[in-house]
PDB file of C-alpha atoms in Angstrom:
ATOM      1  CA  MET A 287      18.711 -64.267   8.344  1.00  0.00           C
ATOM      2  CA  ARG A 288      17.211 -66.134   5.393  1.00  0.00           C
ATOM      3  CA  ARG A 289      17.790 -69.758   4.427  1.00  0.00           C
ATOM      4  CA  VAL A 290      16.433 -71.555   1.365  1.00  0.00           C
ATOM      5  CA  LEU A 291      15.403 -75.084   2.269  1.00  0.00           C
ATOM      6  CA  ALA A 292      16.562 -77.887   0.005  1.00  0.00           C
ATOM      7  CA  ALA A 293      15.961 -81.623  -0.022  1.00  0.00           C
ATOM      8  CA  ALA A 294      18.876 -83.630   1.390  1.00  0.00           C
ATOM      9  CA  SER A 295      19.847 -87.094   0.252  1.00  0.00           C
ATOM     10  CA  VAL A 296      20.494 -89.417   3.178  1.00  0.00           C
ATOM     11  CA  LEU A 297      22.198 -92.670   2.319  1.00  0.00           C
ATOM     12  CA  PRO A 298      23.031 -95.346   4.873  1.00  0.00           C
ATOM     13  CA  ALA A 299      26.733 -95.573   5.582  1.00  0.00           C
ATOM     14  CA  THR A 300      26.619 -99.136   6.869  1.00  0.00           C
ATOM     15  CA  ALA A 301      28.013-100.819   3.774  1.00  0.00           C
ATOM     16  CA  SER A 302      30.975 -98.502   3.421  1.00  0.00           C
ATOM     17  CA  ALA A 303      31.712 -98.644   7.133  1.00  0.00           C
ATOM     18  CA  LEU A 304      31.884-102.450   7.327  1.00  0.00           C
ATOM     19  CA  PRO A 305      35.136-104.268   6.616  1.00  0.00           C
ATOM     20  CA  ALA A 306      34.976-107.073   4.098  1.00  0.00           C
ATOM     21  CA  THR A 307      34.039-110.296   5.876  1.00  0.00           C
ATOM     22  CA  ALA A 308      36.851-112.275   4.320  1.00  0.00           C
ATOM     23  CA  SER A 309      39.533-109.846   5.445  1.00  0.00           C
ATOM     24  CA  ALA A 310      38.051-109.841   8.940  1.00  0.00           C
ATOM     25  CA  LEU A 311      38.395-113.621   9.314  1.00  0.00           C
ATOM     26  CA  PRO A 312      41.388-114.982  11.231  1.00  0.00           C
ATOM     27  CA  ALA A 313      44.115-116.402   9.005  1.00  0.00           C
ATOM     28  CA  THR A 314      43.761-119.727  10.778  1.00  0.00           C
ATOM     29  CA  ALA A 315      40.169-120.146   9.627  1.00  0.00           C
ATOM     30  CA  SER A 316      41.282-121.913   6.424  1.00  0.00           C
ATOM     31  CA  ALA A 317      42.923-124.603   8.532  1.00  0.00           C
ATOM     32  CA  LEU A 318      39.758-125.353  10.433  1.00  0.00           C
ATOM     33  CA  PRO A 319      37.243-127.966   9.396  1.00  0.00           C
ATOM     34  CA  ALA A 320      34.738-126.581   6.918  1.00  0.00           C
ATOM     35  CA  ALA A 321      31.882-126.544   9.415  1.00  0.00           C
ATOM     36  CA  LEU A 322      33.910-124.652  12.009  1.00  0.00           C
ATOM     37  CA  ALA A 323      35.148-122.130   9.445  1.00  0.00           C
ATOM     38  CA  LEU A 324      31.575-121.509   8.330  1.00  0.00           C
ATOM     39  CA  ALA A 325      30.492-120.997  11.931  1.00  0.00           C
ATOM     40  CA  THR A 326      33.344-118.540  12.507  1.00  0.00           C
ATOM     41  CA  ALA A 327      32.396-116.531   9.429  1.00  0.00           C
ATOM     42  CA  SER A 328      28.749-116.497  10.474  1.00  0.00           C
ATOM     43  CA  ALA A 329      29.597-115.272  13.958  1.00  0.00           C
ATOM     44  CA  LEU A 330      31.767-112.479  12.606  1.00  0.00           C
ATOM     45  CA  ALA A 331      29.107-111.375  10.168  1.00  0.00           C
ATOM     46  CA  THR A 332      26.518-111.386  12.931  1.00  0.00           C
ATOM     47  CA  GLY A 333      28.780-109.346  15.171  1.00  0.00           C
ATOM     48  CA  LEU A 334      29.364-106.787  12.447  1.00  0.00           C
ATOM     49  CA  GLY A 335      25.683-106.539  11.692  1.00  0.00           C
ATOM     50  CA  CYS A 336      24.933-105.781  15.339  1.00  0.00           C
ATOM     51  CA  SER A 337      27.843-103.420  15.879  1.00  0.00           C
ATOM     52  CA  ASP A 338      25.513-100.444  16.277  1.00  0.00           C
ATOM     53  CA  GLU A 339      23.724-102.075  19.238  1.00  0.00           C
ATOM     54  CA  ILE A 340      25.983-100.603  21.903  1.00  0.00           C
ATOM     55  CA  SER A 341      24.844-100.606  25.509  1.00  0.00           C
ATOM     56  CA  ALA A 342      25.411 -97.924  28.109  1.00  0.00           C
ATOM     57  CA  CYS A 343      26.124-100.596  30.734  1.00  0.00           C
ATOM     58  CA  ASP A 344      29.912-100.351  30.569  1.00  0.00           C
ATOM     59  CA  LEU A 345      30.071 -96.552  30.455  1.00  0.00           C
ATOM     60  CA  ASP A 346      30.251 -94.084  33.281  1.00  0.00           C
ATOM     61  CA  SER A 347      27.404 -91.560  33.241  1.00  0.00           C
ATOM     62  CA  SER A 348      29.926 -88.806  32.547  1.00  0.00           C
ATOM     63  CA  ALA A 349      30.655 -90.487  29.185  1.00  0.00           C
ATOM     64  CA  ILE A 350      26.995 -90.495  28.081  1.00  0.00           C
ATOM     65  CA  ALA A 351      25.395 -87.577  26.248  1.00  0.00           C
ATOM     66  CA  MET A 352      21.646 -86.988  26.084  1.00  0.00           C
ATOM     67  CA  ARG A 353      20.031 -85.122  23.198  1.00  0.00           C
ATOM     68  CA  ALA A 354      16.398 -84.429  24.029  1.00  0.00           C
ATOM     69  CA  THR A 355      13.770 -82.505  22.084  1.00  0.00           C
ATOM     70  CA  ILE A 356      10.293 -81.684  23.363  1.00  0.00           C
ATOM     71  CA  THR A 357       7.937 -80.557  20.595  1.00  0.00           C
ATOM     72  CA  ASP A 358       4.497 -78.993  21.007  1.00  0.00           C
ATOM     73  CA  ASP A 359       2.762 -78.955  17.611  1.00  0.00           C
ATOM     74  CA  GLY A 360      -0.619 -77.774  18.874  1.00  0.00           C
ATOM     75  CA  GLU A 361      -2.155 -81.246  18.885  1.00  0.00           C
ATOM     76  CA  ARG A 362       0.204 -83.151  21.168  1.00  0.00           C
ATOM     77  CA  VAL A 363       3.604 -82.953  22.833  1.00  0.00           C
ATOM     78  CA  GLU A 364       6.210 -85.433  21.643  1.00  0.00           C
ATOM     79  CA  VAL A 365       9.492 -86.094  23.428  1.00  0.00           C
ATOM     80  CA  GLN A 366      12.417 -87.714  21.612  1.00  0.00           C
ATOM     81  CA  ILE A 367      15.631 -88.604  23.417  1.00  0.00           C
ATOM     82  CA  VAL A 368      18.845 -89.942  21.884  1.00  0.00           C
ATOM     83  CA  LEU A 369      21.619 -91.305  24.096  1.00  0.00           C
ATOM     84  CA  GLU A 370      25.141 -91.209  22.675  1.00  0.00           C
ATOM     85  CA  VAL A 371      28.745 -91.728  23.597  1.00  0.00           C
ATOM     86  CA  GLY A 372      29.921 -88.272  24.631  1.00  0.00           C
ATOM     87  CA  ASN A 373      31.499 -86.519  21.665  1.00  0.00           C
ATOM     88  CA  ASP A 374      33.056 -83.074  21.442  1.00  0.00           C
ATOM     89  CA  GLY A 375      32.866 -83.136  17.630  1.00  0.00           C
ATOM     90  CA  ALA A 376      30.014 -82.411  15.224  1.00  0.00           C
ATOM     91  CA  GLU A 377      26.477 -83.352  16.256  1.00  0.00           C
ATOM     92  CA  GLY A 378      25.289 -86.606  14.739  1.00  0.00           C
ATOM     93  CA  THR A 379      28.748 -88.219  14.569  1.00  0.00           C
ATOM     94  CA  ALA A 380      28.622 -89.925  17.978  1.00  0.00           C
ATOM     95  CA  THR A 381      27.798 -93.583  18.580  1.00  0.00           C
ATOM     96  CA  GLN A 382      24.252 -94.135  19.825  1.00  0.00           C
ATOM     97  CA  LEU A 383      23.564 -96.123  22.966  1.00  0.00           C
ATOM     98  CA  SER A 384      20.853 -98.369  24.354  1.00  0.00           C
ATOM     99  CA  LEU A 385      19.932 -98.422  28.027  1.00  0.00           C
ATOM    100  CA  CYS A 386      20.768-101.334  30.291  1.00  0.00           C
ATOM    101  CA  GLU A 387      17.870-103.441  31.519  1.00  0.00           C
ATOM    102  CA  ALA A 388      18.189-101.954  34.998  1.00  0.00           C
ATOM    103  CA  ASP A 389      18.217 -98.352  33.700  1.00  0.00           C
ATOM    104  CA  ALA A 390      15.116 -96.159  33.551  1.00  0.00           C
ATOM    105  CA  LEU A 391      14.403 -93.069  31.439  1.00  0.00           C
ATOM    106  CA  SER A 392      11.252 -91.084  32.140  1.00  0.00           C
ATOM    107  CA  VAL A 393       9.657 -87.735  31.303  1.00  0.00           C
ATOM    108  CA  ASN A 394       7.410 -86.124  33.915  1.00  0.00           C
ATOM    109  CA  GLY A 395       7.130 -89.547  35.502  1.00  0.00           C
ATOM    110  CA  GLU A 396       6.109 -91.329  32.278  1.00  0.00           C
ATOM    111  CA  THR A 397       8.380 -94.144  31.083  1.00  0.00           C
ATOM    112  CA  THR A 398       9.835 -93.748  27.595  1.00  0.00           C
ATOM    113  CA  GLU A 399       9.740 -96.414  24.890  1.00  0.00           C
ATOM    114  CA  LEU A 400      12.576 -97.368  22.553  1.00  0.00           C
ATOM    115  CA  GLU A 401      11.863 -96.890  18.841  1.00  0.00           C
ATOM    116  CA  ARG A 402      14.071 -97.653  15.841  1.00  0.00           C
ATOM    117  CA  ALA A 403      13.834 -95.890  12.484  1.00  0.00           C
ATOM    118  CA  LEU A 404      16.305 -95.585   9.592  1.00  0.00           C
ATOM    119  CA  GLY A 405      19.118 -96.978  11.702  1.00  0.00           C
ATOM    120  CA  GLN A 406      18.494 -94.525  14.533  1.00  0.00           C
ATOM    121  CA  ARG A 407      17.356 -95.240  18.093  1.00  0.00           C
ATOM    122  CA  TYR A 408      15.040 -92.921  19.995  1.00  0.00           C
ATOM    123  CA  TYR A 409      13.439 -93.056  23.401  1.00  0.00           C
ATOM    124  CA  THR A 410      10.017 -91.468  23.033  1.00  0.00           C
ATOM    125  CA  VAL A 411       6.887 -90.577  24.938  1.00  0.00           C
ATOM    126  CA  GLU A 412       3.845 -88.497  23.951  1.00  0.00           C
ATOM    127  CA  PHE A 413       1.464 -86.334  25.963  1.00  0.00           C
ATOM    128  CA  ASP A 414      -2.054 -85.315  24.963  1.00  0.00           C
ATOM    129  CA  GLU A 415      -1.951 -82.277  27.236  1.00  0.00           C
ATOM    130  CA  ARG A 416       0.814 -79.694  27.315  1.00  0.00           C
ATOM    131  CA  ALA A 417       2.668 -78.973  30.561  1.00  0.00           C
ATOM    132  CA  ASP A 418       4.445 -75.730  31.419  1.00  0.00           C
ATOM    133  CA  SER A 419       7.719 -77.606  31.905  1.00  0.00           C
ATOM    134  CA  TYR A 420       9.223 -81.052  31.448  1.00  0.00           C
ATOM    135  CA  SER A 421      11.635 -83.052  33.571  1.00  0.00           C
ATOM    136  CA  ILE A 422      13.686 -85.873  32.017  1.00  0.00           C
ATOM    137  CA  GLU A 423      15.211 -88.305  34.498  1.00  0.00           C
ATOM    138  CA  LEU A 424      17.828 -90.958  33.732  1.00  0.00           C
ATOM    139  CA  GLU A 425      18.223 -93.476  36.555  1.00  0.00           C
ATOM    140  CA  ARG A 426      21.177 -95.882  36.531  1.00  0.00           C
ATOM    141  CA  SER A 427      22.282 -98.400  39.135  1.00  0.00           C
ATOM    142  CA  GLY A 428      25.257 -97.086  41.077  1.00  0.00           C
ATOM    143  CA  TYR A 429      24.869 -93.479  39.869  1.00  0.00           C
ATOM    144  CA  ASP A 430      22.975 -90.432  41.045  1.00  0.00           C
ATOM    145  CA  PRO A 431      19.889 -89.697  38.907  1.00  0.00           C
ATOM    146  CA  ALA A 432      20.586 -87.313  36.025  1.00  0.00           C
ATOM    147  CA  VAL A 433      17.722 -84.838  35.650  1.00  0.00           C
ATOM    148  CA  ALA A 434      17.230 -82.352  32.801  1.00  0.00           C
ATOM    149  CA  THR A 435      14.489 -79.711  32.950  1.00  0.00           C
ATOM    150  CA  VAL A 436      13.095 -77.252  30.433  1.00  0.00           C
ATOM    151  CA  GLU A 437      10.325 -74.690  30.410  1.00  0.00           C
ATOM    152  CA  MET A 438       8.185 -74.619  27.281  1.00  0.00           C
ATOM    153  CA  PRO A 439       8.119 -71.466  25.141  1.00  0.00           C
ATOM    154  CA  PRO A 440       4.759 -69.660  25.092  1.00  0.00           C
ATOM    155  CA  GLU A 441       2.098 -70.926  22.714  1.00  0.00           C
ATOM    156  CA  LEU A 442       1.207 -68.752  19.734  1.00  0.00           C
ATOM    157  CA  GLU A 443      -1.330 -68.390  16.938  1.00  0.00           C
ATOM    158  CA  ILE A 444      -0.660 -67.512  13.285  1.00  0.00           C
ATOM    159  CA  LEU A 445      -2.944 -64.643  12.281  1.00  0.00           C
ATOM    160  CA  ALA A 446      -1.605 -64.006   8.770  1.00  0.00           C
ATOM    161  CA  PRO A 447      -1.408 -65.319   6.156  1.00  0.00           C
ATOM    162  CA  ALA A 448      -4.888 -66.650   6.860  1.00  0.00           C
ATOM    163  CA  GLU A 449      -5.416 -70.390   6.596  1.00  0.00           C
ATOM    164  CA  GLY A 450      -6.740 -71.311   3.148  1.00  0.00           C
ATOM    165  CA  SER A 451      -5.977 -67.899   1.660  1.00  0.00           C
ATOM    166  CA  GLU A 452      -4.167 -67.350  -1.652  1.00  0.00           C
ATOM    167  CA  HIS A 453      -1.138 -65.118  -2.018  1.00  0.00           C
ATOM    168  CA  PRO A 454       0.802 -64.126  -5.177  1.00  0.00           C
ATOM    169  CA  ARG A 455       4.550 -64.737  -5.021  1.00  0.00           C
ATOM    170  CA  SER A 456       5.093 -61.419  -6.790  1.00  0.00           C
ATOM    171  CA  GLU A 457       3.773 -59.510  -3.752  1.00  0.00           C
ATOM    172  CA  PRO A 458       5.184 -59.131  -0.217  1.00  0.00           C
ATOM    173  CA  LEU A 459       3.893 -61.800   2.163  1.00  0.00           C
ATOM    174  CA  GLU A 460       2.907 -60.514   5.583  1.00  0.00           C
ATOM    175  CA  PHE A 461       3.163 -62.768   8.630  1.00  0.00           C
ATOM    176  CA  SER A 462       1.529 -61.827  11.915  1.00  0.00           C
ATOM    177  CA  TRP A 463       1.103 -63.791  15.133  1.00  0.00           C
ATOM    178  CA  SER A 464       0.075 -63.454  18.762  1.00  0.00           C
ATOM    179  CA  PRO A 465       1.137 -63.220  21.513  1.00  0.00           C
ATOM    180  CA  ILE A 466       4.682 -61.924  21.164  1.00  0.00           C
ATOM    181  CA  TRP A 467       7.629 -63.286  23.181  1.00  0.00           C
ATOM    182  CA  GLU A 468       9.564 -60.164  24.048  1.00  0.00           C
ATOM    183  CA  GLY A 469      13.338 -60.393  23.895  1.00  0.00           C
ATOM    184  CA  HIS A 470      13.369 -63.603  21.839  1.00  0.00           C
ATOM    185  CA  THR A 471      13.564 -64.676  18.212  1.00  0.00           C
ATOM    186  CA  LEU A 472      11.587 -67.283  16.316  1.00  0.00           C
ATOM    187  CA  GLU A 473      11.923 -69.234  13.083  1.00  0.00           C
ATOM    188  CA  LEU A 474       9.507 -68.109  10.386  1.00  0.00           C
ATOM    189  CA  ALA A 475       9.126 -70.368   7.359  1.00  0.00           C
ATOM    190  CA  VAL A 476       7.193 -71.140   4.223  1.00  0.00           C
ATOM    191  CA  GLU A 477       7.384 -74.925   3.922  1.00  0.00           C
ATOM    192  CA  ASP A 478       6.611 -77.456   1.247  1.00  0.00           C
ATOM    193  CA  GLU A 479       6.911 -81.165   0.587  1.00  0.00           C
ATOM    194  CA  ILE A 480       9.332 -82.795  -1.846  1.00  0.00           C
ATOM    195  CA  GLY A 481       8.048 -82.980  -5.407  1.00  0.00           C
ATOM    196  CA  SER A 482       4.610 -81.513  -4.771  1.00  0.00           C
ATOM    197  CA  SER A 483       5.077 -77.801  -5.209  1.00  0.00           C
ATOM    198  CA  CYS A 484       5.327 -74.873  -7.547  1.00  0.00           C
ATOM    199  CA  ILE A 485       8.167 -73.334  -5.550  1.00  0.00           C
ATOM    200  CA  VAL A 486      11.903 -73.996  -5.473  1.00  0.00           C
ATOM    201  CA  GLY A 487      13.223 -76.548  -2.998  1.00  0.00           C
ATOM    202  CA  LEU A 488      11.357 -76.998   0.271  1.00  0.00           C
ATOM    203  CA  GLY A 489      10.629 -73.317   0.756  1.00  0.00           C
ATOM    204  CA  LEU A 490      12.532 -70.784   2.849  1.00  0.00           C
ATOM    205  CA  GLU A 491      13.006 -69.754   6.459  1.00  0.00           C
ATOM    206  CA  TYR A 492      14.071 -66.690   8.432  1.00  0.00           C
ATOM    207  CA  GLU A 493      15.166 -66.077  12.001  1.00  0.00           C
ATOM    208  CA  VAL A 494      13.294 -62.954  13.096  1.00  0.00           C
ATOM    209  CA  ASP A 495      12.558 -61.000  16.260  1.00  0.00           C
ATOM    210  CA  ASP A 496       9.462 -62.287  18.043  1.00  0.00           C
ATOM    211  CA  THR A 497       7.585 -58.982  17.735  1.00  0.00           C
ATOM    212  CA  GLY A 498       4.354 -60.232  16.184  1.00  0.00           C
ATOM    213  CA  SER A 499       4.914 -59.379  12.528  1.00  0.00           C
ATOM    214  CA  TYR A 500       7.321 -59.808   9.627  1.00  0.00           C
ATOM    215  CA  VAL A 501       7.080 -59.228   5.881  1.00  0.00           C
ATOM    216  CA  VAL A 502       8.650 -61.712   3.452  1.00  0.00           C
ATOM    217  CA  PRO A 503       9.854 -59.734   0.403  1.00  0.00           C
ATOM    218  CA  ALA A 504       8.098 -60.065  -2.947  1.00  0.00           C
ATOM    219  CA  ASP A 505       9.523 -62.794  -5.208  1.00  0.00           C
ATOM    220  CA  ALA A 506      11.345 -64.470  -2.302  1.00  0.00           C
ATOM    221  CA  LEU A 507       9.486 -67.657  -3.260  1.00  0.00           C
ATOM    222  CA  LEU A 508      10.601 -68.779  -6.709  1.00  0.00           C
ATOM    223  CA  ASN A 509       8.510 -70.735  -9.210  1.00  0.00           C
ATOM    224  CA  THR A 510      10.160 -74.000 -10.243  1.00  0.00           C
ATOM    225  CA  LEU A 511       7.372 -75.577 -12.316  1.00  0.00           C
ATOM    226  CA  PRO A 512       5.935 -73.200 -14.939  1.00  0.00           C
ATOM    227  CA  SER A 513       3.150 -75.686 -15.681  1.00  0.00           C
ATOM    228  CA  GLN A 514       2.010 -75.509 -12.037  1.00  0.00           C
ATOM    229  CA  SER A 515       1.458 -71.883 -11.133  1.00  0.00           C
ATOM    230  CA  THR A 516      -0.430 -72.445  -7.853  1.00  0.00           C
ATOM    231  CA  CYS A 517       0.215 -74.884  -5.027  1.00  0.00           C
ATOM    232  CA  ASP A 518      -0.459 -75.396  -1.331  1.00  0.00           C
ATOM    233  CA  VAL A 519       2.318 -74.452   1.078  1.00  0.00           C
ATOM    234  CA  TRP A 520       2.536 -74.005   4.852  1.00  0.00           C
ATOM    235  CA  ALA A 521       3.092 -70.910   6.941  1.00  0.00           C
ATOM    236  CA  ALA A 522       5.109 -72.041   9.972  1.00  0.00           C
ATOM    237  CA  LEU A 523       6.364 -70.363  13.150  1.00  0.00           C
ATOM    238  CA  THR A 524       8.659 -72.097  15.649  1.00  0.00           C
ATOM    239  CA  ARG A 525       9.760 -70.942  19.094  1.00  0.00           C
ATOM    240  CA  THR A 526      12.707 -72.639  20.808  1.00  0.00           C
ATOM    241  CA  ALA A 527      14.021 -72.728  24.370  1.00  0.00           C
ATOM    242  CA  GLU A 528      17.064 -74.486  25.821  1.00  0.00           C
ATOM    243  CA  GLY A 529      16.735 -76.294  29.133  1.00  0.00           C
ATOM    244  CA  ASP A 530      19.003 -77.080  32.073  1.00  0.00           C
ATOM    245  CA  TYR A 531      21.273 -80.005  31.249  1.00  0.00           C
ATOM    246  CA  PRO A 532      22.417 -82.409  34.013  1.00  0.00           C
ATOM    247  CA  GLU A 533      26.033 -82.081  35.116  1.00  0.00           C
ATOM    248  CA  GLN A 534      26.296 -85.850  35.634  1.00  0.00           C
ATOM    249  CA  LEU A 535      26.231 -86.445  31.854  1.00  0.00           C
ATOM    250  CA  HIS A 536      28.696 -85.579  29.096  1.00  0.00           C
ATOM    251  CA  ALA A 537      28.513 -81.890  28.227  1.00  0.00           C
ATOM    252  CA  SER A 538      27.964 -82.475  24.479  1.00  0.00           C
ATOM    253  CA  GLY A 539      24.252 -83.168  25.041  1.00  0.00           C
ATOM    254  CA  SER A 540      21.337 -80.742  25.041  1.00  0.00           C
ATOM    255  CA  VAL A 541      17.685 -80.353  26.021  1.00  0.00           C
ATOM    256  CA  ILE A 542      15.571 -78.291  23.624  1.00  0.00           C
ATOM    257  CA  ALA A 543      11.875 -77.395  23.769  1.00  0.00           C
ATOM    258  CA  THR A 544       9.997 -76.141  20.698  1.00  0.00           C
ATOM    259  CA  VAL A 545       6.529 -74.811  20.011  1.00  0.00           C
ATOM    260  CA  LYS A 546       5.540 -74.996  16.348  1.00  0.00           C
ATOM    261  CA  ARG A 547       2.383 -73.801  14.646  1.00  0.00           C
ATOM    262  CA  ARG A 548       1.617 -74.030  10.944  1.00  0.00           C
ATOM    263  CA  HIS A 549      -1.280 -73.981   8.497  1.00  0.00           C
ATOM    264  CA  ARG A 550      -1.824 -74.121   4.763  1.00  0.00           C
ATOM    265  CA  PHE A 551      -2.298 -71.352   2.259  1.00  0.00           C
ATOM    266  CA  SER A 552      -1.918 -71.170  -1.527  1.00  0.00           C
ATOM    267  CA  SER A 553       1.073 -69.679  -3.310  1.00  0.00           C
ATOM    268  CA  SER A 554       0.276 -68.375  -6.797  1.00  0.00           C
ATOM    269  CA  THR A 555       1.816 -66.399  -9.646  1.00  0.00           C
TER     270      THR A 555
END
């Protein structure tokens, strides 16, 4: 299965999601002294601005979903965990949660740290050395610990295209890797960065059998900038495994482990 990667525009929805401050004010505010009315408006605006800071304290564990990803990129292992209000709808539409002060979230015994980026909240931890498996434990006062476990997919090495080599887009592009992971598939991709390439979009990707080789057809990569005939791109292979999710939490969560390897080569006419 082939997919052409394209850049996505992500715009914050905060402005459109907020009601107008004036309409949110109580009708009696106009009858209050000016100072009190101003204080009321300020409090409402502050409350709206912090509306995404929702705590897990008032929720039962069965209403909380955990979305965890463990990524081995060959240099380190990074764990990212998002806690959400359980949601049976589309992924990414649920309300994110913050832990209570008494709660604890750890990975293989290492405490996670809360990070905020682009309006999102992640609990993260990094490891310099890869482990064969990872255990994520959520401890909450009054509840049994919720433990998710996952075994990492096997490591792999990209053999072809060779790092630093040059390959014409008009010819088939052979991928090879080792070792194989019998009975599984992997994601094979040619990746690029926005605005820096001679190929269309962000490249392309395929889901293929993990048999150690695959040939990308000639002309699958399209030239988008005639003035730039050659550019650096990345050969990338990604293996994925799903872990055991704790029954104490909402079933809409997941625990995913990935192993990704990539290196540069040149794409030319």
